[in-house]
Amino acid sequence: DIVMTQSPDSLAVSLGERATINCKSSQSVLYSSINKNYLAWYQQKPGQPPKLLISWASTREFGVPDRFSGSGSGTDFTLTISSLQAEDVAVYYCHQYYSTPQTFGQGTKLEIK
Amino acid sequence: EVQLVESGGGLVQPGRSLRLSCAASGFTFDDYAMHWVREVPGKGLEWVSSINWNSNYIEYADSVKGRFTISRDNAKNSLYLQMNTLRPEDTAFYYCAKAATHGLLDRWGQGTLVTVSS
């Protein structure tokens, strides 16, 4: 199984500041023949299901604010929120869909400082 | 608008069974694979099972293999999870999720809570 490890486990950032969450996979999730990373980021607010923010490591879903961006390839990935807003308080998960079983990071809890 | 509505959760004793359902709408159900993912409160997300569009390809997490059975009824736009021989460690919110291309889980239901306790 591919193990997904996020850092940090929790993060407190001031409003308007940058938030950065890292995700490392135990094996590459890059499908080299099509040059795509099978890596997604989700946002989960209390009492709600996960919401897909970014797929293929860096493709923002329709309607997701452009302050959210994803980067990385192979085994190392980053989710960046360029200017934190109050509504961004949530738990963020990375997720690999490269192989079965699909696996998730342990989550990063993002709060306002 | 894509909607996924789970039902069937509840409190059940260890060793007993429960059947979850997921009613889908807002998309062509039989065009897509579907998955079940669970979340232990306060802990993380665990993928449970998946089924392709015509039920020919089914996979399970090792933790539920032999106890859980995933199925679908495309005529009813519904997904199911039959859970047998339940254990306390199966206690979780269970989400059904629609898979876009290549297994990406692009839409999730609100979840249904399963509590396994005596």
PDB file of N, CA, C and O in Angstrom, chain B residues 29-34 50-60 69-75 78-80:
ATOM      1  N   PHE B  29     -25.695   7.629 -13.767  1.00  0.00           N
ATOM      2  CA  PHE B  29     -25.108   6.742 -12.756  1.00  0.00           C
ATOM      3  C   PHE B  29     -24.303   5.612 -13.386  1.00  0.00           C
ATOM      4  O   PHE B  29     -23.187   5.306 -12.943  1.00  0.00           O
ATOM      5  N   ASP B  30     -24.840   4.974 -14.415  1.00  0.00           N
ATOM      6  CA  ASP B  30     -24.166   3.789 -14.941  1.00  0.00           C
ATOM      7  C   ASP B  30     -22.989   4.116 -15.854  1.00  0.00           C
ATOM      8  O   ASP B  30     -22.427   3.222 -16.478  1.00  0.00           O
ATOM      9  N   ASP B  31     -22.594   5.379 -15.898  1.00  0.00           N
ATOM     10  CA  ASP B  31     -21.368   5.747 -16.609  1.00  0.00           C
ATOM     11  C   ASP B  31     -20.147   5.733 -15.694  1.00  0.00           C
ATOM     12  O   ASP B  31     -19.011   5.869 -16.164  1.00  0.00           O
ATOM     13  N   TYR B  32     -20.369   5.599 -14.386  1.00  0.00           N
ATOM     14  CA  TYR B  32     -19.280   5.852 -13.448  1.00  0.00           C
ATOM     15  C   TYR B  32     -19.083   4.723 -12.445  1.00  0.00           C
ATOM     16  O   TYR B  32     -20.045   4.117 -11.967  1.00  0.00           O
ATOM     17  N   ALA B  33     -17.811   4.510 -12.080  1.00  0.00           N
ATOM     18  CA  ALA B  33     -17.509   3.662 -10.938  1.00  0.00           C
ATOM     19  C   ALA B  33     -17.905   4.402  -9.660  1.00  0.00           C
ATOM     20  O   ALA B  33     -17.981   5.637  -9.639  1.00  0.00           O
ATOM     21  N   MET B  34     -18.149   3.638  -8.614  1.00  0.00           N
ATOM     22  CA  MET B  34     -18.529   4.198  -7.328  1.00  0.00           C
ATOM     23  C   MET B  34     -17.688   3.569  -6.221  1.00  0.00           C
ATOM     24  O   MET B  34     -17.240   2.414  -6.338  1.00  0.00           O
ATOM     25  N   SER B  50     -14.703  -0.465  -3.980  1.00  0.00           N
ATOM     26  CA  SER B  50     -15.095   0.181  -5.223  1.00  0.00           C
ATOM     27  C   SER B  50     -15.739  -0.822  -6.152  1.00  0.00           C
ATOM     28  O   SER B  50     -15.502  -2.038  -6.067  1.00  0.00           O
ATOM     29  N   ILE B  51     -16.564  -0.301  -7.070  1.00  0.00           N
ATOM     30  CA  ILE B  51     -17.261  -1.121  -8.044  1.00  0.00           C
ATOM     31  C   ILE B  51     -17.309  -0.367  -9.362  1.00  0.00           C
ATOM     32  O   ILE B  51     -17.589   0.837  -9.376  1.00  0.00           O
ATOM     33  N   ASN B  52     -17.018  -1.049 -10.455  1.00  0.00           N
ATOM     34  CA  ASN B  52     -17.043  -0.341 -11.734  1.00  0.00           C
ATOM     35  C   ASN B  52     -18.482  -0.224 -12.230  1.00  0.00           C
ATOM     36  O   ASN B  52     -19.427  -0.686 -11.601  1.00  0.00           O
ATOM     37  N   TRP B  53     -18.636   0.348 -13.417  1.00  0.00           N
ATOM     38  CA  TRP B  53     -19.975   0.729 -13.880  1.00  0.00           C
ATOM     39  C   TRP B  53     -20.919  -0.449 -14.046  1.00  0.00           C
ATOM     40  O   TRP B  53     -22.115  -0.333 -13.783  1.00  0.00           O
ATOM     41  N   ASN B  54     -20.368  -1.613 -14.453  1.00  0.00           N
ATOM     42  CA  ASN B  54     -21.245  -2.767 -14.717  1.00  0.00           C
ATOM     43  C   ASN B  54     -21.049  -3.889 -13.718  1.00  0.00           C
ATOM     44  O   ASN B  54     -21.479  -5.021 -13.972  1.00  0.00           O
ATOM     45  N   SER B  55     -20.411  -3.570 -12.587  1.00  0.00           N
ATOM     46  CA  SER B  55     -20.220  -4.534 -11.493  1.00  0.00           C
ATOM     47  C   SER B  55     -19.252  -5.657 -11.833  1.00  0.00           C
ATOM     48  O   SER B  55     -19.166  -6.645 -11.080  1.00  0.00           O
ATOM     49  N   ASN B  56     -18.518  -5.530 -12.919  1.00  0.00           N
ATOM     50  CA  ASN B  56     -17.579  -6.588 -13.302  1.00  0.00           C
ATOM     51  C   ASN B  56     -16.245  -6.498 -12.573  1.00  0.00           C
ATOM     52  O   ASN B  56     -15.467  -7.456 -12.594  1.00  0.00           O
ATOM     53  N   TYR B  57     -15.972  -5.357 -11.984  1.00  0.00           N
ATOM     54  CA  TYR B  57     -14.683  -5.174 -11.321  1.00  0.00           C
ATOM     55  C   TYR B  57     -14.924  -4.567  -9.953  1.00  0.00           C
ATOM     56  O   TYR B  57     -15.391  -3.433  -9.825  1.00  0.00           O
ATOM     57  N   ILE B  58     -14.614  -5.334  -8.932  1.00  0.00           N
ATOM     58  CA  ILE B  58     -14.885  -4.952  -7.545  1.00  0.00           C
ATOM     59  C   ILE B  58     -13.613  -5.138  -6.735  1.00  0.00           C
ATOM     60  O   ILE B  58     -12.881  -6.124  -6.922  1.00  0.00           O
ATOM     61  N   GLU B  59     -13.347  -4.213  -5.850  1.00  0.00           N
ATOM     62  CA  GLU B  59     -12.169  -4.294  -4.982  1.00  0.00           C
ATOM     63  C   GLU B  59     -12.561  -3.930  -3.551  1.00  0.00           C
ATOM     64  O   GLU B  59     -13.502  -3.162  -3.329  1.00  0.00           O
ATOM     65  N   TYR B  60     -11.777  -4.462  -2.611  1.00  0.00           N
ATOM     66  CA  TYR B  60     -12.020  -4.219  -1.188  1.00  0.00           C
ATOM     67  C   TYR B  60     -10.710  -3.932  -0.473  1.00  0.00           C
ATOM     68  O   TYR B  60      -9.650  -4.453  -0.832  1.00  0.00           O
ATOM     69  N   THR B  69     -19.717  -6.522   1.261  1.00  0.00           N
ATOM     70  CA  THR B  69     -20.000  -6.750  -0.157  1.00  0.00           C
ATOM     71  C   THR B  69     -20.583  -5.480  -0.759  1.00  0.00           C
ATOM     72  O   THR B  69     -21.603  -4.972  -0.278  1.00  0.00           O
ATOM     73  N   ILE B  70     -19.935  -4.989  -1.804  1.00  0.00           N
ATOM     74  CA  ILE B  70     -20.423  -3.819  -2.517  1.00  0.00           C
ATOM     75  C   ILE B  70     -21.262  -4.283  -3.707  1.00  0.00           C
ATOM     76  O   ILE B  70     -20.965  -5.326  -4.326  1.00  0.00           O
ATOM     77  N   SER B  71     -22.306  -3.525  -4.008  1.00  0.00           N
ATOM     78  CA  SER B  71     -23.131  -3.844  -5.182  1.00  0.00           C
ATOM     79  C   SER B  71     -23.803  -2.568  -5.658  1.00  0.00           C
ATOM     80  O   SER B  71     -23.779  -1.542  -4.976  1.00  0.00           O
ATOM     81  N   ARG B  72     -24.390  -2.650  -6.816  1.00  0.00           N
ATOM     82  CA  ARG B  72     -25.106  -1.502  -7.372  1.00  0.00           C
ATOM     83  C   ARG B  72     -26.281  -1.984  -8.199  1.00  0.00           C
ATOM     84  O   ARG B  72     -26.265  -3.107  -8.735  1.00  0.00           O
ATOM     85  N   ASP B  73     -27.281  -1.105  -8.315  1.00  0.00           N
ATOM     86  CA  ASP B  73     -28.439  -1.360  -9.156  1.00  0.00           C
ATOM     87  C   ASP B  73     -28.570  -0.140 -10.060  1.00  0.00           C
ATOM     88  O   ASP B  73     -29.079   0.905  -9.630  1.00  0.00           O
ATOM     89  N   ASN B  74     -28.090  -0.268 -11.289  1.00  0.00           N
ATOM     90  CA  ASN B  74     -28.101   0.882 -12.192  1.00  0.00           C
ATOM     91  C   ASN B  74     -29.516   1.321 -12.562  1.00  0.00           C
ATOM     92  O   ASN B  74     -29.757   2.495 -12.838  1.00  0.00           O
ATOM     93  N   ALA B  75     -30.451   0.410 -12.547  1.00  0.00           N
ATOM     94  CA  ALA B  75     -31.846   0.769 -12.856  1.00  0.00           C
ATOM     95  C   ALA B  75     -32.434   1.660 -11.765  1.00  0.00           C
ATOM     96  O   ALA B  75     -33.335   2.454 -12.025  1.00  0.00           O
ATOM     97  N   SER B  78     -28.602   3.314  -7.627  1.00  0.00           N
ATOM     98  CA  SER B  78     -28.274   3.075  -6.224  1.00  0.00           C
ATOM     99  C   SER B  78     -27.036   2.214  -6.046  1.00  0.00           C
ATOM    100  O   SER B  78     -26.777   1.293  -6.834  1.00  0.00           O
ATOM    101  N   LEU B  79     -26.314   2.519  -4.987  1.00  0.00           N
ATOM    102  CA  LEU B  79     -25.122   1.800  -4.574  1.00  0.00           C
ATOM    103  C   LEU B  79     -25.380   1.233  -3.182  1.00  0.00           C
ATOM    104  O   LEU B  79     -26.079   1.856  -2.375  1.00  0.00           O
ATOM    105  N   TYR B  80     -24.808   0.060  -2.912  1.00  0.00           N
ATOM    106  CA  TYR B  80     -25.050  -0.589  -1.635  1.00  0.00           C
ATOM    107  C   TYR B  80     -23.735  -1.087  -1.017  1.00  0.00           C
ATOM    108  O   TYR B  80     -22.743  -1.318  -1.714  1.00  0.00           O
TER     109      TYR B  80
END
